[in-house]
Amino acid sequence: MTVKEKKIIVSACLLNHAVRYNAQVLDFFNPFLNELVQQNQLLAVCPEVEGGMNTPRIPSEMQMTPPQIYGSKHGVVNKNGEDVTVFFMSGIKKIEAIMQEYTIIAA
């Protein structure tokens, strides 16, 4: 039996990756997260980018809770009123596939 590497999932923007809607990097430093980065224990993810959205992009907001978004239309809408749910769902599915490669111990 192969032992999977343990990882903690963290939003990529919290690790100062330029994935936010405006492509700005957060001025965020957390010593605990930095230590985990140094130990290669984190898995940085961004559903929007994984789902094919560009950076920068028009800001989007969830219109319902995450469980309600599955199978719905207009679950996530950008500031122009365009339904971008498909991008979020695609990103979530890709992240779920990536997660299968590891033992996720926290998110």
A tleap script that builds the chain and sets N, CA, C and O, in Angstrom:
source leaprc.protein.ff14SB
mol = sequence {
  NMET THR VAL LYS GLU LYS LYS ILE ILE VAL
  SER ALA CYS LEU LEU ASN HIE ALA VAL ARG
  TYR ASN ALA GLN VAL LEU ASP PHE PHE ASN
  PRO PHE LEU ASN GLU LEU VAL GLN GLN ASN
  GLN LEU LEU ALA VAL CYS PRO GLU VAL GLU
  GLY GLY MET ASN THR PRO ARG ILE PRO SER
  GLU MET GLN MET THR PRO PRO GLN ILE TYR
  GLY SER LYS HIE GLY VAL VAL ASN LYS ASN
  GLY GLU ASP VAL THR VAL PHE PHE MET SER
  GLY ILE LYS LYS ILE GLU ALA ILE MET GLN
  GLU TYR THR ILE ILE ALA CALA
}
set mol.1.N position { 0.827 -1.179 0.000 }
set mol.1.CA position { 0.000 0.000 0.000 }
set mol.1.C position { 0.874 1.245 0.000 }
set mol.1.O position { 1.801 1.354 0.802 }
set mol.2.N position { 0.586 2.180 -0.889 }
set mol.2.CA position { 1.340 3.420 -0.981 }
set mol.2.C position { 0.812 4.419 0.036 }
set mol.2.O position { -0.395 4.635 0.142 }
set mol.3.N position { 1.717 5.018 0.775 }
set mol.3.CA position { 1.347 6.031 1.756 }
set mol.3.C position { 1.337 7.386 1.058 }
set mol.3.O position { 2.331 7.804 0.464 }
set mol.4.N position { 0.195 8.063 1.142 }
set mol.4.CA position { 0.078 9.372 0.510 }
set mol.4.C position { 0.688 10.438 1.406 }
set mol.4.O position { 0.622 10.368 2.633 }
set mol.5.N position { 1.279 11.419 0.754 }
set mol.5.CA position { 1.856 12.554 1.469 }
set mol.5.C position { 0.743 13.373 2.133 }
set mol.5.O position { -0.301 13.608 1.523 }
set mol.6.N position { 0.959 13.802 3.365 }
set mol.6.CA position { -0.031 14.609 4.086 }
set mol.6.C position { 0.105 16.070 3.677 }
set mol.6.O position { 1.210 16.600 3.568 }
set mol.7.N position { -1.033 16.706 3.455 }
set mol.7.CA position { -1.049 18.122 3.056 }
set mol.7.C position { -2.193 18.851 3.749 }
set mol.7.O position { -3.182 18.250 4.168 }
set mol.8.N position { -2.026 20.144 3.852 }
set mol.8.CA position { -3.065 21.050 4.333 }
set mol.8.C position { -3.431 21.943 3.158 }
set mol.8.O position { -2.556 22.541 2.531 }
set mol.9.N position { -4.717 22.033 2.859 }
set mol.9.CA position { -5.166 22.885 1.757 }
set mol.9.C position { -5.339 24.311 2.266 }
set mol.9.O position { -5.945 24.545 3.312 }
set mol.10.N position { -4.799 25.250 1.511 }
set mol.10.CA position { -4.902 26.671 1.851 }
set mol.10.C position { -5.209 27.447 0.576 }
set mol.10.O position { -4.702 27.124 -0.499 }
set mol.11.N position { -6.035 28.461 0.709 }
set mol.11.CA position { -6.318 29.337 -0.418 }
set mol.11.C position { -5.015 29.978 -0.896 }
set mol.11.O position { -4.254 30.528 -0.100 }
set mol.12.N position { -4.774 29.902 -2.189 }
set mol.12.CA position { -3.523 30.406 -2.755 }
set mol.12.C position { -3.319 31.894 -2.490 }
set mol.12.O position { -2.184 32.347 -2.346 }
set mol.13.N position { -4.398 32.650 -2.425 }
set mol.13.CA position { -4.250 34.090 -2.176 }
set mol.13.C position { -3.692 34.360 -0.778 }
set mol.13.O position { -3.009 35.363 -0.568 }
set mol.14.N position { -3.977 33.473 0.181 }
set mol.14.CA position { -3.440 33.648 1.532 }
set mol.14.C position { -1.953 33.327 1.611 }
set mol.14.O position { -1.289 33.630 2.602 }
set mol.15.N position { -1.449 32.717 0.564 }
set mol.15.CA position { -0.016 32.427 0.494 }
set mol.15.C position { 0.681 33.406 -0.452 }
set mol.15.O position { 1.777 33.148 -0.948 }
set mol.16.N position { 0.014 34.531 -0.685 }
set mol.16.CA position { 0.555 35.632 -1.491 }
set mol.16.C position { 0.762 35.278 -2.961 }
set mol.16.O position { 1.656 35.820 -3.611 }
set mol.17.N position { -0.054 34.377 -3.481 }
set mol.17.CA position { -0.054 34.107 -4.914 }
set mol.17.C position { -0.963 35.152 -5.572 }
set mol.17.O position { -1.981 35.533 -4.995 }
set mol.18.N position { -0.615 35.603 -6.738 }
set mol.18.CA position { -1.379 36.641 -7.437 }
set mol.18.C position { -2.566 36.024 -8.176 }
set mol.18.O position { -2.608 36.028 -9.406 }
set mol.19.N position { -3.523 35.497 -7.423 }
set mol.19.CA position { -4.686 34.832 -8.021 }
set mol.19.C position { -5.992 35.565 -7.732 }
set mol.19.O position { -7.048 35.156 -8.213 }
set mol.20.N position { -5.933 36.635 -6.959 }
set mol.20.CA position { -7.152 37.372 -6.625 }
set mol.20.C position { -7.739 38.017 -7.879 }
set mol.20.O position { -7.048 38.165 -8.887 }
set mol.21.N position { -8.997 38.395 -7.814 }
set mol.21.CA position { -9.686 38.966 -8.974 }
set mol.21.C position { -8.923 40.143 -9.574 }
set mol.21.O position { -8.931 40.314 -10.793 }
set mol.22.N position { -8.271 40.951 -8.759 }
set mol.22.CA position { -7.565 42.132 -9.253 }
set mol.22.C position { -6.064 41.879 -9.460 }
set mol.22.O position { -5.314 42.810 -9.756 }
set mol.23.N position { -5.642 40.662 -9.311 }
set mol.23.CA position { -4.252 40.228 -9.480 }
set mol.23.C position { -3.311 40.832 -8.446 }
set mol.23.O position { -2.091 40.727 -8.578 }
set mol.24.N position { -3.866 41.458 -7.426 }
set mol.24.CA position { -3.039 42.026 -6.365 }
set mol.24.C position { -2.661 40.937 -5.367 }
set mol.24.O position { -3.466 40.063 -5.044 }
set mol.25.N position { -1.458 41.004 -4.899 }
set mol.25.CA position { -0.990 40.068 -3.888 }
set mol.25.C position { -1.359 40.642 -2.523 }
set mol.25.O position { -1.120 41.818 -2.249 }
set mol.26.N position { -1.934 39.816 -1.685 }
set mol.26.CA position { -2.249 40.259 -0.333 }
set mol.26.C position { -0.958 40.529 0.428 }
set mol.26.O position { 0.020 39.795 0.290 }
set mol.27.N position { -0.964 41.547 1.202 }
set mol.27.CA position { 0.177 41.823 2.074 }
set mol.27.C position { -0.085 41.074 3.374 }
set mol.27.O position { -0.456 41.660 4.390 }
set mol.28.N position { 0.117 39.774 3.310 }
set mol.28.CA position { -0.267 38.897 4.401 }
set mol.28.C position { 0.925 38.045 4.793 }
set mol.28.O position { 1.531 37.386 3.948 }
set mol.29.N position { 1.256 38.058 6.056 }
set mol.29.CA position { 2.317 37.192 6.544 }
set mol.29.C position { 1.838 36.543 7.830 }
set mol.29.O position { 1.373 37.215 8.750 }
set mol.30.N position { 1.957 35.243 7.876 }
set mol.30.CA position { 1.602 34.494 9.060 }
set mol.30.C position { 2.769 33.556 9.351 }
set mol.30.O position { 3.079 32.693 8.530 }
set mol.31.N position { 3.411 33.704 10.482 }
set mol.31.CA position { 4.580 32.862 10.775 }
set mol.31.C position { 4.282 31.374 10.744 }
set mol.31.O position { 5.117 30.580 10.311 }
set mol.32.N position { 3.091 30.990 11.203 }
set mol.32.CA position { 2.717 29.582 11.194 }
set mol.32.C position { 2.609 29.057 9.763 }
set mol.32.O position { 3.147 27.998 9.440 }
set mol.33.N position { 1.901 29.815 8.899 }
set mol.33.CA position { 1.794 29.394 7.495 }
set mol.33.C position { 3.152 29.396 6.817 }
set mol.33.O position { 3.452 28.511 6.016 }
set mol.34.N position { 3.969 30.381 7.131 }
set mol.34.CA position { 5.308 30.442 6.534 }
set mol.34.C position { 6.122 29.207 6.903 }
set mol.34.O position { 6.839 28.660 6.065 }
set mol.35.N position { 6.014 28.772 8.143 }
set mol.35.CA position { 6.721 27.564 8.577 }
set mol.35.C position { 6.225 26.339 7.806 }
set mol.35.O position { 7.019 25.489 7.402 }
set mol.36.N position { 4.913 26.256 7.608 }
set mol.36.CA position { 4.353 25.129 6.854 }
set mol.36.C position { 4.780 25.165 5.389 }
set mol.36.O position { 4.994 24.118 4.779 }
set mol.37.N position { 4.906 26.363 4.825 }
set mol.37.CA position { 5.408 26.500 3.450 }
set mol.37.C position { 6.836 25.960 3.389 }
set mol.37.O position { 7.176 25.194 2.487 }
set mol.38.N position { 7.666 26.360 4.347 }
set mol.38.CA position { 9.060 25.908 4.382 }
set mol.38.C position { 9.156 24.387 4.506 }
set mol.38.O position { 10.098 23.774 4.004 }
set mol.39.N position { 8.175 23.785 5.178 }
set mol.39.CA position { 8.164 22.337 5.372 }
set mol.39.C position { 7.433 21.605 4.240 }
set mol.39.O position { 7.283 20.385 4.287 }
set mol.40.N position { 6.987 22.337 3.239 }
set mol.40.CA position { 6.274 21.768 2.081 }
set mol.40.C position { 5.037 20.975 2.514 }
set mol.40.O position { 4.759 19.901 1.980 }
set mol.41.N position { 4.300 21.517 3.485 }
set mol.41.CA position { 3.112 20.830 3.983 }
set mol.41.C position { 1.803 21.393 3.424 }
set mol.41.O position { 0.731 20.844 3.680 }
set mol.42.N position { 1.889 22.487 2.662 }
set mol.42.CA position { 0.670 23.134 2.180 }
set mol.42.C position { 0.413 22.835 0.715 }
set mol.42.O position { 1.335 22.633 -0.074 }
set mol.43.N position { -0.856 22.813 0.379 }
set mol.43.CA position { -1.309 22.661 -0.999 }
set mol.43.C position { -2.133 23.906 -1.314 }
set mol.43.O position { -3.267 24.036 -0.853 }
set mol.44.N position { -1.566 24.818 -2.097 }
set mol.44.CA position { -2.240 26.074 -2.436 }
set mol.44.C position { -3.219 25.842 -3.576 }
set mol.44.O position { -2.863 25.271 -4.607 }
set mol.45.N position { -4.466 26.295 -3.381 }
set mol.45.CA position { -5.492 26.115 -4.405 }
set mol.45.C position { -6.282 27.407 -4.597 }
set mol.45.O position { -6.402 28.225 -3.685 }
set mol.46.N position { -6.813 27.567 -5.801 }
set mol.46.CA position { -7.704 28.683 -6.121 }
set mol.46.C position { -8.756 28.150 -7.092 }
set mol.46.O position { -8.448 27.920 -8.261 }
set mol.47.N position { -9.998 27.950 -6.630 }
set mol.47.CA position { -11.032 27.399 -7.510 }
set mol.47.C position { -11.263 28.206 -8.781 }
set mol.47.O position { -11.506 27.634 -9.843 }
set mol.48.N position { -11.190 29.520 -8.679 }
set mol.48.CA position { -11.422 30.356 -9.847 }
set mol.48.C position { -10.382 30.095 -10.931 }
set mol.48.O position { -10.721 29.892 -12.096 }
set mol.49.N position { -9.116 30.102 -10.535 }
set mol.49.CA position { -8.038 29.891 -11.499 }
set mol.49.C position { -8.048 28.449 -12.002 }
set mol.49.O position { -7.899 28.211 -13.200 }
set mol.50.N position { -8.223 27.483 -11.095 }
set mol.50.CA position { -8.294 26.077 -11.506 }
set mol.50.C position { -9.440 25.854 -12.491 }
set mol.50.O position { -9.363 24.985 -13.359 }
set mol.51.N position { -10.501 26.645 -12.348 }
set mol.51.CA position { -11.662 26.514 -13.225 }
set mol.51.C position { -11.545 27.249 -14.545 }
set mol.51.O position { -12.442 27.168 -15.385 }
set mol.52.N position { -10.447 27.966 -14.736 }
set mol.52.CA position { -10.214 28.603 -16.027 }
set mol.52.C position { -10.435 30.103 -16.072 }
set mol.52.O position { -10.372 30.700 -17.147 }
set mol.53.N position { -10.692 30.723 -14.937 }
set mol.53.CA position { -10.872 32.166 -14.932 }
set mol.53.C position { -9.514 32.856 -14.969 }
set mol.53.O position { -8.537 32.359 -14.409 }
set mol.54.N position { -9.465 33.991 -15.628 }
set mol.54.CA position { -8.229 34.753 -15.753 }
set mol.54.C position { -7.974 35.585 -14.508 }
set mol.54.O position { -8.867 35.804 -13.689 }
set mol.55.N position { -6.752 36.037 -14.388 }
set mol.55.CA position { -6.358 36.991 -13.369 }
set mol.55.C position { -5.647 38.119 -14.092 }
set mol.55.O position { -4.636 37.867 -14.748 }
set mol.56.N position { -6.129 39.351 -14.003 }
set mol.56.CA position { -7.300 39.802 -13.257 }
set mol.56.C position { -8.602 39.380 -13.934 }
set mol.56.O position { -8.621 38.968 -15.094 }
set mol.57.N position { -9.693 39.497 -13.167 }
set mol.57.CA position { -11.023 39.135 -13.658 }
set mol.57.C position { -12.061 39.996 -12.945 }
set mol.57.O position { -11.759 40.666 -11.958 }
set mol.58.N position { -13.259 39.967 -13.451 }
set mol.58.CA position { -14.348 40.703 -12.825 }
set mol.58.C position { -14.673 40.010 -11.502 }
set mol.58.O position { -14.814 38.787 -11.472 }
set mol.59.N position { -14.795 40.766 -10.407 }
set mol.59.CA position { -15.110 40.140 -9.116 }
set mol.59.C position { -16.416 39.360 -9.171 }
set mol.59.O position { -17.357 39.743 -9.866 }
set mol.60.N position { -16.459 38.265 -8.430 }
set mol.60.CA position { -17.639 37.400 -8.378 }
set mol.60.C position { -18.048 37.183 -6.938 }
set mol.60.O position { -17.230 37.289 -6.025 }
set mol.61.N position { -19.329 36.877 -6.740 }
set mol.61.CA position { -19.839 36.573 -5.408 }
set mol.61.C position { -20.747 35.363 -5.462 }
set mol.61.O position { -21.514 35.180 -6.408 }
set mol.62.N position { -20.646 34.529 -4.417 }
set mol.62.CA position { -21.567 33.402 -4.301 }
set mol.62.C position { -22.942 33.949 -3.940 }
set mol.62.O position { -23.066 34.824 -3.083 }
set mol.63.N position { -23.963 33.434 -4.594 }
set mol.63.CA position { -25.331 33.871 -4.357 }
set mol.63.C position { -26.060 32.950 -3.398 }
set mol.63.O position { -27.201 33.210 -3.016 }
set mol.64.N position { -25.389 31.866 -3.011 }
set mol.64.CA position { -25.977 30.869 -2.111 }
set mol.64.C position { -24.843 30.156 -1.400 }
set mol.64.O position { -23.675 30.401 -1.700 }
set mol.65.N position { -25.162 29.298 -0.481 }
set mol.65.CA position { -24.123 28.569 0.235 }
set mol.65.C position { -23.490 27.531 -0.691 }
set mol.65.O position { -24.138 27.060 -1.626 }
set mol.66.N position { -22.231 27.172 -0.438 }
set mol.66.CA position { -21.560 26.211 -1.314 }
set mol.66.C position { -22.347 24.934 -1.602 }
set mol.66.O position { -22.381 24.519 -2.761 }
set mol.67.N position { -22.984 24.282 -0.621 }
set mol.67.CA position { -23.733 23.062 -0.976 }
set mol.67.C position { -24.874 23.330 -1.967 }
set mol.67.O position { -25.217 22.461 -2.769 }
set mol.68.N position { -25.456 24.520 -1.912 }
set mol.68.CA position { -26.566 24.847 -2.812 }
set mol.68.C position { -26.094 25.119 -4.236 }
set mol.68.O position { -26.877 25.007 -5.179 }
set mol.69.N position { -24.832 25.473 -4.398 }
set mol.69.CA position { -24.303 25.814 -5.718 }
set mol.69.C position { -24.273 24.599 -6.638 }
set mol.69.O position { -24.472 24.728 -7.846 }
set mol.70.N position { -24.024 23.415 -6.069 }
set mol.70.CA position { -23.944 22.201 -6.892 }
set mol.70.C position { -25.234 22.029 -7.685 }
set mol.70.O position { -26.327 21.963 -7.122 }
set mol.71.N position { -25.081 21.960 -9.000 }
set mol.71.CA position { -26.217 21.720 -9.877 }
set mol.71.C position { -27.119 22.919 -10.096 }
set mol.71.O position { -28.203 22.776 -10.660 }
set mol.72.N position { -26.698 24.097 -9.663 }
set mol.72.CA position { -27.562 25.265 -9.816 }
set mol.72.C position { -27.024 26.201 -10.892 }
set mol.72.O position { -25.860 26.127 -11.285 }
set mol.73.N position { -27.893 27.070 -11.349 }
set mol.73.CA position { -27.488 28.164 -12.222 }
set mol.73.C position { -27.486 29.414 -11.358 }
set mol.73.O position { -28.268 29.537 -10.415 }
set mol.74.N position { -26.623 30.309 -11.684 }
set mol.74.CA position { -26.513 31.587 -10.980 }
set mol.74.C position { -26.089 31.423 -9.529 }
set mol.74.O position { -26.430 32.244 -8.677 }
set mol.75.N position { -25.342 30.356 -9.251 }
set mol.75.CA position { -24.813 30.163 -7.909 }
set mol.75.C position { -23.687 31.131 -7.610 }
set mol.75.O position { -23.497 31.555 -6.470 }
set mol.76.N position { -22.936 31.478 -8.657 }
set mol.76.CA position { -21.862 32.465 -8.541 }
set mol.76.C position { -22.029 33.428 -9.707 }
set mol.76.O position { -22.077 33.018 -10.867 }
set mol.77.N position { -22.116 34.706 -9.383 }
set mol.77.CA position { -22.372 35.738 -10.395 }
set mol.77.C position { -21.317 36.823 -10.262 }
set mol.77.O position { -20.977 37.243 -9.156 }
set mol.78.N position { -20.795 37.280 -11.416 }
set mol.78.CA position { -19.815 38.367 -11.337 }
set mol.78.C position { -20.522 39.724 -11.269 }
set mol.78.O position { -21.743 39.810 -11.400 }
set mol.79.N position { -19.739 40.764 -11.065 }
set mol.79.CA position { -20.298 42.110 -10.872 }
set mol.79.C position { -21.037 42.627 -12.097 }
set mol.79.O position { -21.795 43.592 -11.997 }
set mol.80.N position { -20.828 41.999 -13.258 }
set mol.80.CA position { -21.569 42.363 -14.476 }
set mol.80.C position { -22.870 41.577 -14.599 }
set mol.80.O position { -23.596 41.721 -15.582 }
set mol.81.N position { -23.164 40.744 -13.599 }
set mol.81.CA position { -24.385 39.948 -13.619 }
set mol.81.C position { -24.284 38.665 -14.417 }
set mol.81.O position { -25.298 38.014 -14.671 }
set mol.82.N position { -23.078 38.288 -14.819 }
set mol.82.CA position { -22.875 37.071 -15.614 }
set mol.82.C position { -22.705 35.870 -14.687 }
set mol.82.O position { -21.997 35.942 -13.682 }
set mol.83.N position { -23.350 34.785 -15.031 }
set mol.83.CA position { -23.244 33.553 -14.260 }
set mol.83.C position { -21.891 32.904 -14.539 }
set mol.83.O position { -21.597 32.542 -15.678 }
set mol.84.N position { -21.082 32.758 -13.517 }
set mol.84.CA position { -19.761 32.141 -13.657 }
set mol.84.C position { -19.654 30.860 -12.817 }
set mol.84.O position { -18.561 30.392 -12.499 }
set mol.85.N position { -20.812 30.318 -12.474 }
set mol.85.CA position { -20.854 29.111 -11.642 }
set mol.85.C position { -20.043 27.980 -12.265 }
set mol.85.O position { -19.357 27.247 -11.552 }
set mol.86.N position { -20.114 27.833 -13.567 }
set mol.86.CA position { -19.428 26.723 -14.239 }
set mol.86.C position { -17.922 26.776 -13.991 }
set mol.86.O position { -17.288 25.729 -13.862 }
set mol.87.N position { -17.340 27.966 -13.924 }
set mol.87.CA position { -15.900 28.084 -13.665 }
set mol.87.C position { -15.568 27.615 -12.249 }
set mol.87.O position { -14.592 26.895 -12.036 }
set mol.88.N position { -16.391 28.031 -11.285 }
set mol.88.CA position { -16.162 27.621 -9.901 }
set mol.88.C position { -16.324 26.109 -9.755 }
set mol.88.O position { -15.519 25.459 -9.088 }
set mol.89.N position { -17.348 25.558 -10.369 }
set mol.89.CA position { -17.582 24.118 -10.258 }
set mol.89.C position { -16.451 23.325 -10.919 }
set mol.89.O position { -16.014 22.298 -10.399 }
set mol.90.N position { -15.990 23.811 -12.059 }
set mol.90.CA position { -14.876 23.152 -12.733 }
set mol.90.C position { -13.625 23.186 -11.852 }
set mol.90.O position { -12.900 22.197 -11.747 }
set mol.91.N position { -13.387 24.331 -11.225 }
set mol.91.CA position { -12.238 24.454 -10.328 }
set mol.91.C position { -12.337 23.533 -9.137 }
set mol.91.O position { -11.354 22.907 -8.740 }
set mol.92.N position { -13.528 23.448 -8.565 }
set mol.92.CA position { -13.736 22.563 -7.421 }
set mol.92.C position { -13.473 21.109 -7.814 }
set mol.92.O position { -12.841 20.364 -7.065 }
set mol.93.N position { -13.956 20.710 -8.983 }
set mol.93.CA position { -13.736 19.329 -9.435 }
set mol.93.C position { -12.251 19.048 -9.648 }
set mol.93.O position { -11.769 17.964 -9.319 }
set mol.94.N position { -11.526 20.023 -10.196 }
set mol.94.CA position { -10.086 19.837 -10.395 }
set mol.94.C position { -9.361 19.739 -9.058 }
set mol.94.O position { -8.446 18.931 -8.897 }
set mol.95.N position { -9.773 20.561 -8.107 }
set mol.95.CA position { -9.149 20.522 -6.788 }
set mol.95.C position { -9.466 19.194 -6.100 }
set mol.95.O position { -8.602 18.618 -5.439 }
set mol.96.N position { -10.696 18.709 -6.250 }
set mol.96.CA position { -11.043 17.404 -5.674 }
set mol.96.C position { -10.160 16.309 -6.252 }
set mol.96.O position { -9.751 15.401 -5.528 }
set mol.97.N position { -9.858 16.380 -7.554 }
set mol.97.CA position { -8.978 15.382 -8.176 }
set mol.97.C position { -7.560 15.493 -7.626 }
set mol.97.O position { -6.915 14.479 -7.361 }
set mol.98.N position { -7.078 16.710 -7.456 }
set mol.98.CA position { -5.741 16.918 -6.890 }
set mol.98.C position { -5.681 16.365 -5.468 }
set mol.98.O position { -4.687 15.757 -5.072 }
set mol.99.N position { -6.748 16.579 -4.710 }
set mol.99.CA position { -6.794 16.114 -3.320 }
set mol.99.C position { -6.656 14.601 -3.210 }
set mol.99.O position { -6.164 14.099 -2.199 }
set mol.100.N position { -7.079 13.875 -4.226 }
set mol.100.CA position { -6.986 12.420 -4.193 }
set mol.100.C position { -5.551 11.929 -4.158 }
set mol.100.O position { -5.286 10.792 -3.768 }
set mol.101.N position { -4.622 12.790 -4.567 }
set mol.101.CA position { -3.213 12.418 -4.601 }
set mol.101.C position { -2.564 12.491 -3.219 }
set mol.101.O position { -1.453 11.996 -3.028 }
set mol.102.N position { -3.255 13.109 -2.254 }
set mol.102.CA position { -2.686 13.350 -0.927 }
set mol.102.C position { -3.632 12.890 0.159 }
set mol.102.O position { -4.795 12.584 -0.104 }
set mol.103.N position { -3.134 12.843 1.369 }
set mol.103.CA position { -3.974 12.704 2.546 }
set mol.103.C position { -4.152 14.114 3.084 }
set mol.103.O position { -3.209 14.709 3.607 }
set mol.104.N position { -5.361 14.650 2.954 }
set mol.104.CA position { -5.628 16.012 3.386 }
set mol.104.C position { -5.957 15.967 4.883 }
set mol.104.O position { -6.893 15.291 5.309 }
set mol.105.N position { -5.170 16.696 5.661 }
set mol.105.CA position { -5.355 16.661 7.109 }
set mol.105.C position { -6.070 17.901 7.624 }
set mol.105.O position { -6.542 17.907 8.761 }
set mol.106.N position { -6.162 18.951 6.814 }
set mol.106.CA position { -6.891 20.155 7.200 }
set mol.106.C position { -7.090 21.017 5.959 }
set mol.106.O position { -6.370 20.909 4.966 }
set mol.107.N position { -8.090 21.869 6.061 }
set mol.107.CA position { -8.354 22.806 4.958 }
set mol.107.C position { -8.769 24.139 5.537 }
set mol.107.O position { -9.041 25.079 4.790 }
savepdb mol mol.pdb
quit
